[in-house]
C-alpha positions as YAML, in Angstrom:
chain: A
units: angstrom
residues:
- id: 1
  name: MET
  ca: [-87.36, -43.29, 52.09]
- id: 2
  name: ASP
  ca: [-89.51, -40.16, 52.04]
- id: 3
  name: LEU
  ca: [-87.82, -37.14, 50.42]
- id: 4
  name: PRO
  ca: [-89.21, -34.06, 48.62]
- id: 5
  name: VAL
  ca: [-87.46, -35.34, 45.48]
- id: 6
  name: MET
  ca: [-87.75, -39.11, 45.11]
- id: 7
  name: PRO
  ca: [-85.97, -41.58, 42.85]
- id: 8
  name: PRO
  ca: [-85.81, -42.21, 40.00]
- id: 9
  name: VAL
  ca: [-84.45, -38.89, 38.70]
- id: 10
  name: LYS
  ca: [-82.45, -38.51, 35.51]
- id: 11
  name: PRO
  ca: [-79.66, -35.92, 35.76]
- id: 12
  name: MET
  ca: [-79.54, -32.64, 33.87]
- id: 13
  name: LEU
  ca: [-77.23, -32.96, 30.87]
- id: 14
  name: ALA
  ca: [-74.91, -30.79, 28.78]
- id: 15
  name: LYS
  ca: [-74.60, -30.22, 25.03]
- id: 16
  name: PRO
  ca: [-71.17, -29.79, 23.45]
- id: 17
  name: VAL
  ca: [-69.88, -26.41, 22.27]
- id: 18
  name: SER
  ca: [-66.54, -25.48, 20.73]
- id: 19
  name: ARG
  ca: [-65.46, -22.77, 23.17]
- id: 20
  name: ILE
  ca: [-66.03, -21.64, 26.74]
- id: 21
  name: PRO
  ca: [-68.83, -19.03, 26.78]
- id: 22
  name: ASP
  ca: [-68.72, -15.87, 28.90]
- id: 23
  name: GLY
  ca: [-71.03, -14.88, 31.75]
- id: 24
  name: MET
  ca: [-71.73, -18.32, 33.24]
- id: 25
  name: HIS
  ca: [-70.97, -20.59, 36.20]
- id: 26
  name: TYR
  ca: [-68.05, -22.92, 35.42]
- id: 27
  name: GLU
  ca: [-67.01, -26.29, 36.81]
- id: 28
  name: ALA
  ca: [-64.46, -28.94, 35.94]
- id: 29
  name: LYS
  ca: [-65.95, -31.82, 33.93]
- id: 30
  name: TRP
  ca: [-65.27, -35.10, 35.75]
- id: 31
  name: ASP
  ca: [-64.64, -38.39, 33.97]
- id: 32
  name: GLY
  ca: [-66.52, -40.93, 36.05]
- id: 33
  name: PHE
  ca: [-70.01, -42.32, 36.65]
- id: 34
  name: ARG
  ca: [-72.71, -39.66, 36.89]
- id: 35
  name: ALA
  ca: [-74.80, -40.33, 39.98]
- id: 36
  name: ILE
  ca: [-77.67, -38.81, 41.94]
- id: 37
  name: VAL
  ca: [-77.50, -39.67, 45.64]
- id: 38
  name: PHE
  ca: [-80.65, -39.86, 47.77]
- id: 39
  name: ARG
  ca: [-80.19, -39.89, 51.54]
- id: 40
  name: ASP
  ca: [-82.96, -40.15, 54.11]
- id: 41
  name: GLY
  ca: [-81.43, -40.87, 57.49]
- id: 42
  name: ASP
  ca: [-79.61, -44.20, 57.24]
- id: 43
  name: GLU
  ca: [-81.10, -44.99, 53.83]
- id: 44
  name: ILE
  ca: [-78.83, -44.35, 50.84]
- id: 45
  name: GLU
  ca: [-79.70, -44.84, 47.19]
- id: 46
  name: ILE
  ca: [-77.18, -44.11, 44.42]
- id: 47
  name: GLY
  ca: [-78.88, -43.74, 41.04]
- id: 48
  name: SER
  ca: [-77.02, -43.86, 37.72]
- id: 49
  name: ARG
  ca: [-77.48, -41.58, 34.74]
- id: 50
  name: THR
  ca: [-80.09, -44.05, 33.44]
- id: 51
  name: THR
  ca: [-81.64, -44.33, 36.97]
- id: 52
  name: LYS
  ca: [-80.28, -47.85, 37.58]
- id: 53
  name: SER
  ca: [-79.09, -48.44, 41.12]
- id: 54
  name: LEU
  ca: [-75.33, -48.30, 41.71]
- id: 55
  name: THR
  ca: [-75.54, -48.70, 45.48]
- id: 56
  name: ARG
  ca: [-74.47, -52.35, 45.68]
- id: 57
  name: TYR
  ca: [-71.35, -51.69, 43.61]
- id: 58
  name: PHE
  ca: [-69.97, -49.01, 45.92]
- id: 59
  name: PRO
  ca: [-70.56, -50.13, 49.53]
- id: 60
  name: GLU
  ca: [-67.63, -48.08, 50.87]
- id: 61
  name: LEU
  ca: [-68.99, -44.97, 49.17]
- id: 62
  name: ALA
  ca: [-72.45, -45.54, 50.64]
- id: 63
  name: GLU
  ca: [-70.78, -45.50, 54.08]
- id: 64
  name: GLY
  ca: [-68.94, -42.29, 53.28]
- id: 65
  name: LEU
  ca: [-72.09, -40.61, 51.96]
- id: 66
  name: ARG
  ca: [-73.98, -41.64, 55.08]
- id: 67
  name: ALA
  ca: [-71.24, -40.13, 57.24]
- id: 68
  name: HIS
  ca: [-70.79, -36.82, 55.43]
- id: 69
  name: LEU
  ca: [-73.99, -35.80, 53.63]
- id: 70
  name: PRO
  ca: [-76.86, -34.00, 55.38]
- id: 71
  name: ARG
  ca: [-79.36, -36.47, 56.87]
- id: 72
  name: ARG
  ca: [-82.02, -35.65, 54.28]
- id: 73
  name: CYS
  ca: [-80.83, -34.55, 50.86]
- id: 74
  name: VAL
  ca: [-80.59, -35.30, 47.15]
- id: 75
  name: VAL
  ca: [-77.23, -34.51, 45.55]
- id: 76
  name: ASP
  ca: [-76.09, -34.68, 41.94]
- id: 77
  name: GLY
  ca: [-72.45, -35.53, 41.31]
- id: 78
  name: GLU
  ca: [-69.88, -37.91, 39.89]
- id: 79
  name: ILE
  ca: [-68.35, -41.12, 41.21]
- id: 80
  name: ILE
  ca: [-64.63, -41.29, 40.49]
- id: 81
  name: ILE
  ca: [-61.66, -43.45, 41.45]
- id: 82
  name: VAL
  ca: [-58.29, -41.81, 41.98]
- id: 83
  name: ARG
  ca: [-55.05, -43.70, 41.44]
- id: 84
  name: GLY
  ca: [-51.91, -41.73, 42.10]
- id: 85
  name: ASP
  ca: [-52.41, -38.31, 40.54]
- id: 86
  name: ARG
  ca: [-55.03, -39.29, 37.93]
- id: 87
  name: LEU
  ca: [-58.58, -40.51, 37.57]
- id: 88
  name: ASP
  ca: [-58.88, -44.20, 36.65]
- id: 89
  name: PHE
  ca: [-62.02, -44.96, 34.65]
- id: 90
  name: ASP
  ca: [-61.02, -48.58, 34.07]
- id: 91
  name: ALA
  ca: [-61.08, -49.14, 37.83]
- id: 92
  name: LEU
  ca: [-64.67, -47.83, 37.85]
- id: 93
  name: LEU
  ca: [-65.70, -50.26, 35.14]
- id: 94
  name: GLU
  ca: [-64.29, -53.14, 37.18]
- id: 95
  name: ARG
  ca: [-66.66, -52.25, 40.02]
- id: 96
  name: ILE
  ca: [-69.73, -53.22, 37.99]
- id: 97
  name: HIS
  ca: [-69.37, -56.88, 38.86]
- id: 98
  name: PRO
  ca: [-72.09, -59.44, 39.67]
- id: 99
  name: ALA
  ca: [-70.13, -61.10, 42.50]
- id: 100
  name: ALA
  ca: [-70.55, -59.38, 45.87]
- id: 101
  name: SER
  ca: [-67.22, -60.80, 47.07]
- id: 102
  name: ARG
  ca: [-65.42, -59.19, 44.12]
- id: 103
  name: VAL
  ca: [-67.14, -55.87, 44.80]
- id: 104
  name: ARG
  ca: [-66.01, -55.98, 48.44]
- id: 105
  name: THR
  ca: [-62.44, -56.74, 47.43]
- id: 106
  name: LEU
  ca: [-62.35, -53.87, 44.94]
- id: 107
  name: ALA
  ca: [-63.99, -51.52, 47.45]
- id: 108
  name: GLU
  ca: [-60.97, -52.06, 49.69]
- id: 109
  name: ARG
  ca: [-58.41, -52.02, 46.89]
- id: 110
  name: THR
  ca: [-59.74, -49.06, 44.86]
- id: 111
  name: PRO
  ca: [-62.15, -47.04, 47.04]
- id: 112
  name: ALA
  ca: [-64.37, -44.57, 45.23]
- id: 113
  name: THR
  ca: [-64.89, -40.85, 45.75]
- id: 114
  name: PHE
  ca: [-68.02, -38.76, 45.22]
- id: 115
  name: VAL
  ca: [-67.70, -35.23, 43.81]
- id: 116
  name: ALA
  ca: [-70.88, -33.20, 44.39]
- id: 117
  name: PHE
  ca: [-71.90, -30.38, 42.06]
- id: 118
  name: ASP
  ca: [-75.62, -29.77, 42.53]
- id: 119
  name: LEU
  ca: [-78.23, -29.96, 45.28]
- id: 120
  name: LEU
  ca: [-81.74, -31.07, 44.34]
- id: 121
  name: ALA
  ca: [-83.29, -31.29, 47.81]
- id: 122
  name: LEU
  ca: [-82.36, -30.47, 51.39]
- id: 123
  name: GLY
  ca: [-84.43, -31.39, 54.44]
- id: 124
  name: ASP
  ca: [-88.08, -31.01, 53.44]
- id: 125
  name: ASP
  ca: [-87.35, -28.57, 50.59]
- id: 126
  name: ALA
  ca: [-87.19, -29.46, 46.89]
- id: 127
  name: LEU
  ca: [-84.73, -27.20, 45.09]
- id: 128
  name: LEU
  ca: [-85.37, -28.18, 41.47]
- id: 129
  name: ASP
  ca: [-86.97, -24.81, 40.67]
- id: 130
  name: ALA
  ca: [-84.40, -22.72, 42.51]
- id: 131
  name: PRO
  ca: [-81.82, -20.92, 40.33]
- id: 132
  name: LEU
  ca: [-78.38, -22.47, 40.10]
- id: 133
  name: HIS
  ca: [-76.65, -19.77, 42.15]
- id: 134
  name: GLU
  ca: [-78.99, -20.50, 45.08]
- id: 135
  name: ARG
  ca: [-78.51, -24.26, 44.78]
- id: 136
  name: ARG
  ca: [-74.73, -23.81, 44.65]
- id: 137
  name: ALA
  ca: [-74.75, -21.64, 47.78]
- id: 138
  name: ALA
  ca: [-76.91, -24.20, 49.58]
- id: 139
  name: LEU
  ca: [-74.60, -27.02, 48.45]
- id: 140
  name: THR
  ca: [-71.38, -25.39, 49.67]
- id: 141
  name: THR
  ca: [-73.02, -24.49, 52.98]
- id: 142
  name: ALA
  ca: [-74.47, -27.96, 53.52]
- id: 143
  name: LEU
  ca: [-71.17, -29.66, 52.67]
- id: 144
  name: ARG
  ca: [-68.78, -27.07, 54.15]
- id: 145
  name: ASP
  ca: [-67.39, -29.58, 56.67]
- id: 146
  name: THR
  ca: [-67.33, -32.61, 54.39]
- id: 147
  name: ARG
  ca: [-64.19, -34.63, 53.87]
- id: 148
  name: GLU
  ca: [-62.97, -37.68, 51.98]
- id: 149
  name: PRO
  ca: [-64.60, -39.51, 50.24]
- id: 150
  name: VAL
  ca: [-67.07, -36.68, 49.59]
- id: 151
  name: PHE
  ca: [-65.96, -33.45, 47.92]
- id: 152
  name: VAL
  ca: [-67.59, -30.42, 46.31]
- id: 153
  name: THR
  ca: [-66.42, -29.66, 42.78]
- id: 154
  name: PRO
  ca: [-64.44, -26.44, 42.24]
- id: 155
  name: ALA
  ca: [-66.46, -23.65, 40.62]
- id: 156
  name: THR
  ca: [-65.84, -20.14, 39.34]
- id: 157
  name: ARG
  ca: [-67.64, -17.33, 37.54]
- id: 158
  name: ASP
  ca: [-64.44, -16.10, 35.90]
- id: 159
  name: PRO
  ca: [-64.18, -17.38, 32.30]
- id: 160
  name: GLU
  ca: [-60.41, -16.86, 32.33]
- id: 161
  name: VAL
  ca: [-60.08, -19.17, 35.33]
- id: 162
  name: ALA
  ca: [-62.29, -21.69, 33.52]
- id: 163
  name: ARG
  ca: [-59.96, -21.56, 30.51]
- id: 164
  name: GLN
  ca: [-56.99, -22.21, 32.78]
- id: 165
  name: TRP
  ca: [-58.81, -25.19, 34.27]
- id: 166
  name: TYR
  ca: [-59.53, -26.48, 30.77]
- id: 167
  name: GLU
  ca: [-55.80, -26.57, 30.04]
- id: 168
  name: ARG
  ca: [-54.44, -27.59, 33.45]
- id: 169
  name: TYR
  ca: [-56.88, -30.13, 34.83]
- id: 170
  name: GLU
  ca: [-56.61, -32.48, 31.87]
- id: 171
  name: GLY
  ca: [-53.31, -33.68, 33.28]
- id: 172
  name: ALA
  ca: [-55.26, -35.15, 36.17]
- id: 173
  name: GLY
  ca: [-57.59, -37.00, 33.81]
- id: 174
  name: LEU
  ca: [-60.50, -34.53, 33.86]
- id: 175
  name: ASP
  ca: [-62.62, -34.22, 30.77]
- id: 176
  name: GLY
  ca: [-63.00, -30.48, 30.13]
- id: 177
  name: VAL
  ca: [-65.23, -27.71, 31.49]
- id: 178
  name: VAL
  ca: [-69.00, -27.47, 32.08]
- id: 179
  name: ALA
  ca: [-70.75, -24.09, 31.92]
- id: 180
  name: LYS
  ca: [-74.17, -23.38, 33.44]
- id: 181
  name: PRO
  ca: [-76.37, -20.26, 33.40]
- id: 182
  name: LEU
  ca: [-76.52, -18.74, 36.88]
- id: 183
  name: ASP
  ca: [-80.32, -18.61, 36.90]
- id: 184
  name: LEU
  ca: [-80.78, -22.15, 35.55]
- id: 185
  name: ALA
  ca: [-83.39, -24.31, 37.29]
- id: 186
  name: TYR
  ca: [-82.62, -28.03, 37.52]
- id: 187
  name: ARG
  ca: [-84.11, -29.71, 34.44]
- id: 188
  name: PRO
  ca: [-83.82, -33.51, 34.60]
- id: 189
  name: ASP
  ca: [-82.86, -35.30, 31.38]
- id: 190
  name: GLU
  ca: [-82.53, -32.03, 29.42]
- id: 191
  name: ARG
  ca: [-79.35, -30.73, 27.82]
- id: 192
  name: ALA
  ca: [-79.62, -27.37, 29.52]
- id: 193
  name: MET
  ca: [-75.89, -26.91, 30.25]
- id: 194
  name: VAL
  ca: [-72.92, -26.76, 27.87]
- id: 195
  name: LYS
  ca: [-69.62, -28.63, 27.90]
- id: 196
  name: VAL
  ca: [-66.27, -27.98, 26.26]
- id: 197
  name: LYS
  ca: [-64.17, -31.12, 25.84]
- id: 198
  name: HIS
  ca: [-60.65, -31.69, 24.56]
- id: 199
  name: GLU
  ca: [-60.22, -32.97, 21.03]
- id: 200
  name: ARG
  ca: [-57.09, -34.20, 19.27]
- id: 201
  name: THR
  ca: [-56.40, -36.23, 16.17]
- id: 202
  name: ALA
  ca: [-54.43, -39.42, 15.59]
- id: 203
  name: ASP
  ca: [-53.66, -41.60, 12.58]
- id: 204
  name: CYS
  ca: [-54.74, -45.20, 13.27]
- id: 205
  name: VAL
  ca: [-54.67, -48.52, 11.47]
- id: 206
  name: VAL
  ca: [-58.08, -49.91, 10.53]
- id: 207
  name: ALA
  ca: [-57.73, -53.61, 11.36]
- id: 208
  name: GLY
  ca: [-61.34, -54.77, 11.53]
- id: 209
  name: LEU
  ca: [-64.97, -53.83, 11.52]
- id: 210
  name: ARG
  ca: [-68.21, -54.75, 13.20]
- id: 211
  name: HIS
  ca: [-71.52, -54.96, 11.37]
- id: 212
  name: HIS
  ca: [-74.31, -52.52, 12.14]
- id: 213
  name: ARG
  ca: [-77.31, -53.92, 14.00]
- id: 214
  name: SER
  ca: [-79.48, -53.20, 10.93]
- id: 215
  name: GLY
  ca: [-77.56, -55.53, 8.63]
- id: 216
  name: PRO
  ca: [-74.35, -56.11, 6.63]
- id: 217
  name: VAL
  ca: [-73.06, -52.54, 6.66]
- id: 218
  name: VAL
  ca: [-70.31, -51.02, 8.80]
- id: 219
  name: GLY
  ca: [-71.31, -50.45, 12.39]
- id: 220
  name: SER
  ca: [-67.86, -49.49, 13.65]
- id: 221
  name: LEU
  ca: [-64.24, -49.50, 12.55]
- id: 222
  name: LEU
  ca: [-61.74, -51.18, 14.87]
- id: 223
  name: LEU
  ca: [-58.66, -49.03, 15.35]
- id: 224
  name: GLY
  ca: [-55.11, -50.00, 16.20]
- id: 225
  name: LEU
  ca: [-51.76, -48.41, 17.09]
- id: 226
  name: TYR
  ca: [-48.36, -50.05, 17.20]
- id: 227
  name: ASP
  ca: [-46.62, -50.20, 20.57]
- id: 228
  name: ASP
  ca: [-42.87, -50.09, 21.26]
- id: 229
  name: GLU
  ca: [-42.59, -53.82, 20.54]
- id: 230
  name: ARG
  ca: [-44.27, -53.40, 17.14]
- id: 231
  name: ARG
  ca: [-47.44, -55.13, 18.26]
- id: 232
  name: LEU
  ca: [-50.71, -53.73, 16.97]
- id: 233
  name: GLN
  ca: [-52.86, -52.85, 19.96]
- id: 234
  name: HIS
  ca: [-56.62, -52.33, 19.77]
- id: 235
  name: VAL
  ca: [-57.20, -48.73, 20.93]
- id: 236
  name: GLY
  ca: [-60.87, -48.12, 20.23]
- id: 237
  name: VAL
  ca: [-63.54, -47.71, 17.57]
- id: 238
  name: SER
  ca: [-64.98, -45.12, 15.23]
- id: 239
  name: ALA
  ca: [-68.72, -45.57, 14.88]
- id: 240
  name: SER
  ca: [-70.75, -42.43, 14.05]
- id: 241
  name: PHE
  ca: [-71.74, -42.64, 10.38]
- id: 242
  name: THR
  ca: [-74.82, -42.01, 8.28]
- id: 243
  name: MET
  ca: [-76.41, -45.11, 6.81]
- id: 244
  name: ARG
  ca: [-75.23, -44.12, 3.35]
- id: 245
  name: ARG
  ca: [-71.67, -43.76, 4.63]
- id: 246
  name: ARG
  ca: [-71.88, -47.18, 6.34]
- id: 247
  name: GLU
  ca: [-72.73, -48.74, 2.98]
- id: 248
  name: GLU
  ca: [-69.90, -46.87, 1.25]
- id: 249
  name: LEU
  ca: [-67.39, -47.98, 3.88]
- id: 250
  name: MET
  ca: [-68.45, -51.59, 3.40]
- id: 251
  name: GLU
  ca: [-67.60, -51.33, -0.30]
- id: 252
  name: GLU
  ca: [-64.36, -49.43, 0.31]
- id: 253
  name: LEU
  ca: [-63.09, -52.00, 2.79]
- id: 254
  name: ALA
  ca: [-64.24, -55.13, 0.94]
- id: 255
  name: PRO
  ca: [-60.81, -55.72, -0.70]
- id: 256
  name: LEU
  ca: [-59.22, -55.88, 2.77]
- id: 257
  name: ARG
  ca: [-61.54, -58.50, 4.22]
- id: 258
  name: MET
  ca: [-59.90, -61.70, 5.44]
- id: 259
  name: ASP
  ca: [-61.57, -65.11, 5.29]
- id: 260
  name: SER
  ca: [-60.37, -65.89, 8.82]
- id: 261
  name: VAL
  ca: [-58.34, -64.33, 11.62]
- id: 262
  name: GLU
  ca: [-55.37, -66.59, 10.82]
- id: 263
  name: GLY
  ca: [-52.36, -64.35, 10.26]
- id: 264
  name: HIS
  ca: [-54.12, -61.28, 11.68]
- id: 265
  name: PRO
  ca: [-52.39, -59.34, 14.51]
- id: 266
  name: TRP
  ca: [-55.43, -60.02, 16.69]
- id: 267
  name: ALA
  ca: [-55.76, -63.70, 15.73]
- id: 268
  name: ASP
  ca: [-55.69, -64.90, 19.33]
- id: 269
  name: TRP
  ca: [-58.45, -62.57, 20.54]
- id: 270
  name: ALA
  ca: [-60.73, -65.55, 21.25]
- id: 271
  name: ARG
  ca: [-58.39, -66.75, 24.01]
- id: 272
  name: GLU
  ca: [-59.65, -65.31, 27.29]
- id: 273
  name: GLU
  ca: [-56.12, -64.91, 28.64]
- id: 274
  name: ALA
  ca: [-55.17, -62.77, 25.62]
- id: 275
  name: HIS
  ca: [-57.41, -59.98, 26.89]
- id: 276
  name: GLU
  ca: [-55.30, -59.77, 30.01]
- id: 277
  name: GLU
  ca: [-52.17, -59.23, 27.92]
- id: 278
  name: SER
  ca: [-53.47, -56.58, 25.52]
- id: 279
  name: ARG
  ca: [-56.72, -54.92, 24.47]
- id: 280
  name: MET
  ca: [-58.49, -57.12, 21.93]
- id: 281
  name: PRO
  ca: [-61.60, -56.23, 19.91]
- id: 282
  name: GLY
  ca: [-63.61, -59.20, 21.11]
- id: 283
  name: ALA
  ca: [-63.18, -58.42, 24.78]
- id: 284
  name: PRO
  ca: [-66.31, -59.22, 26.81]
- id: 285
  name: SER
  ca: [-67.95, -56.32, 28.57]
- id: 286
  name: ARG
  ca: [-70.45, -56.20, 31.41]
- id: 287
  name: TRP
  ca: [-71.82, -53.03, 29.77]
- id: 288
  name: SER
  ca: [-72.57, -54.67, 26.43]
- id: 289
  name: GLY
  ca: [-75.91, -56.07, 27.54]
- id: 290
  name: GLY
  ca: [-75.49, -59.15, 25.36]
- id: 291
  name: LYS
  ca: [-74.47, -57.09, 22.32]
- id: 292
  name: ASP
  ca: [-72.85, -59.06, 19.50]
- id: 293
  name: LEU
  ca: [-69.13, -58.32, 19.78]
- id: 294
  name: SER
  ca: [-68.08, -60.45, 16.79]
- id: 295
  name: TRP
  ca: [-65.93, -58.68, 14.21]
- id: 296
  name: VAL
  ca: [-64.64, -58.98, 10.67]
- id: 297
  name: PRO
  ca: [-60.83, -59.03, 10.36]
- id: 298
  name: LEU
  ca: [-59.26, -56.70, 7.80]
- id: 299
  name: ARG
  ca: [-55.73, -56.70, 6.53]
- id: 300
  name: PRO
  ca: [-54.14, -53.85, 8.52]
- id: 301
  name: GLU
  ca: [-53.18, -51.79, 5.47]
- id: 302
  name: ARG
  ca: [-55.47, -48.75, 5.67]
- id: 303
  name: VAL
  ca: [-54.84, -45.65, 7.77]
- id: 304
  name: VAL
  ca: [-57.53, -43.29, 9.03]
- id: 305
  name: GLU
  ca: [-57.30, -39.97, 10.85]
- id: 306
  name: VAL
  ca: [-59.69, -39.83, 13.80]
- id: 307
  name: ALA
  ca: [-60.47, -37.20, 16.42]
- id: 308
  name: TYR
  ca: [-60.42, -38.19, 20.07]
- id: 309
  name: ASP
  ca: [-60.78, -36.33, 23.35]
- id: 310
  name: HIS
  ca: [-58.30, -38.16, 25.58]
- id: 311
  name: MET
  ca: [-56.71, -41.50, 26.40]
- id: 312
  name: GLN
  ca: [-57.67, -43.85, 29.20]
- id: 313
  name: GLY
  ca: [-54.55, -45.90, 29.72]
- id: 314
  name: SER
  ca: [-53.55, -47.25, 26.31]
- id: 315
  name: ARG
  ca: [-56.82, -46.65, 24.43]
- id: 316
  name: PHE
  ca: [-59.30, -43.94, 23.54]
- id: 317
  name: ARG
  ca: [-61.64, -43.12, 26.41]
- id: 318
  name: HIS
  ca: [-64.63, -42.48, 24.09]
- id: 319
  name: THR
  ca: [-65.61, -43.41, 20.56]
- id: 320
  name: ALA
  ca: [-63.26, -41.71, 18.11]
- id: 321
  name: ARG
  ca: [-64.66, -39.58, 15.28]
- id: 322
  name: PHE
  ca: [-63.78, -40.33, 11.65]
- id: 323
  name: ARG
  ca: [-62.06, -37.41, 9.93]
- id: 324
  name: ARG
  ca: [-60.45, -38.70, 6.70]
- id: 325
  name: TRP
  ca: [-58.49, -41.48, 5.11]
- id: 326
  name: ARG
  ca: [-54.70, -41.06, 5.10]
- id: 327
  name: PRO
  ca: [-53.36, -42.81, 1.97]
- id: 328
  name: ASP
  ca: [-50.08, -40.95, 2.50]
- id: 329
  name: ARG
  ca: [-49.37, -42.80, 5.76]
- id: 330
  name: GLU
  ca: [-47.86, -46.25, 6.17]
- id: 331
  name: PRO
  ca: [-49.63, -48.39, 8.80]
- id: 332
  name: GLU
  ca: [-46.32, -49.10, 10.56]
- id: 333
  name: SER
  ca: [-45.93, -45.37, 11.23]
- id: 334
  name: CYS
  ca: [-49.10, -45.30, 13.35]
- id: 335
  name: THR
  ca: [-47.63, -45.56, 16.84]
- id: 336
  name: TYR
  ca: [-48.42, -44.26, 20.31]
- id: 337
  name: ALA
  ca: [-45.58, -41.75, 19.90]
- id: 338
  name: GLN
  ca: [-47.85, -39.43, 17.88]
- id: 339
  name: LEU
  ca: [-50.30, -38.96, 20.76]
- id: 340
  name: GLU
  ca: [-50.19, -35.69, 22.62]
- id: 341
  name: GLU
  ca: [-49.58, -36.03, 26.33]
- id: 342
  name: PRO
  ca: [-51.30, -33.47, 28.58]
- id: 343
  name: VAL
  ca: [-49.28, -31.77, 31.30]
- id: 344
  name: ARG
  ca: [-49.39, -33.77, 34.52]
- id: 345
  name: PHE
  ca: [-51.37, -32.15, 37.29]
- id: 346
  name: ASP
  ca: [-51.79, -32.95, 40.97]
- id: 347
  name: LEU
  ca: [-55.38, -34.13, 41.40]
- id: 348
  name: SER
  ca: [-55.27, -33.32, 45.12]
- id: 349
  name: ASP
  ca: [-55.25, -29.64, 44.15]
- id: 350
  name: VAL
  ca: [-58.61, -30.12, 42.42]
- id: 351
  name: LEU
  ca: [-60.09, -32.18, 45.25]
- id: 352
  name: SER
  ca: [-59.37, -29.58, 47.90]
- id: 353
  name: PRO
  ca: [-61.83, -28.04, 50.34]
- id: 354
  name: ARG
  ca: [-60.28, -24.66, 49.50]
- id: 355
  name: ARG
  ca: [-61.73, -24.89, 45.99]
- id: 356
  name: HIS
  ca: [-65.38, -25.23, 46.97]
- id: 357
  name: GLY
  ca: [-66.35, -21.59, 46.65]
- id: 358
  name: GLU
  ca: [-66.49, -19.36, 43.58]
...
């Protein structure tokens, strides 16, 4: 491979803001795996956000990229999997599997899609220093005839349209809106863009904790919600605390600590088959990198209000943010019914060739 921009390259990032700013270039924020694709003839390399290779996990996508991208190019985008009318992040996680046979099976069962949103190189030309509006024009021209599984993300310069996208596209599982200055050069690994993400609140049961890597203080709180059958389901964690707050939480929760998991709603989490039935806090993860996933059971008597952006299936897609204790709430009242459901939206309208231009 011999390109004007060579791997590894870390993607340009975005910092969060509370509202959509005026006077910028706007795109939908996809909820998938960020990826930079390098193509030189028949050679394809798919690099992750951390520059690790994703190529072996998406063989069907490598074929599609080879068929539809220019012969020599470097493209920034997002790998997604679409199921029905929504994005399915869990299906993406399943693709990171050590067994090649499993990867091939999933490639047929849940094929991936690549959504392009920036062009870093084309032919013999590096475009990192070109302003965004020039890179966008080059991208839409280079990919004007592309088709599934390669798309160009919708974009607009109208902030009102961006606000409509922010409200409407969530129903398809998208994550918000990204805004970029029109004259922005590509700046790898810098938070040079801005993002506006959805945030809601929910009252959850605190049913366990994990220790922080530094010692016997709270690393994360394990959160639960009751389902329709009155079973407490593990829905995620809240983990962003100062060290002082971690120590305080350890003292606050000490009266709720259980000597063992016997009698706890998640007592059978150690059984491998239990993780197939419901989301348990000790579930193994190929992303954990050997991280200690042991946890301390707590009597499920304390309720906390957390902020979250959106749900992925039956749990929070990202780490929830601690807001306050809710001593006025009974744990049994913390059910899925309180969660706000976004309006459903046809994802095919987002992934449409008609939406490529501004």
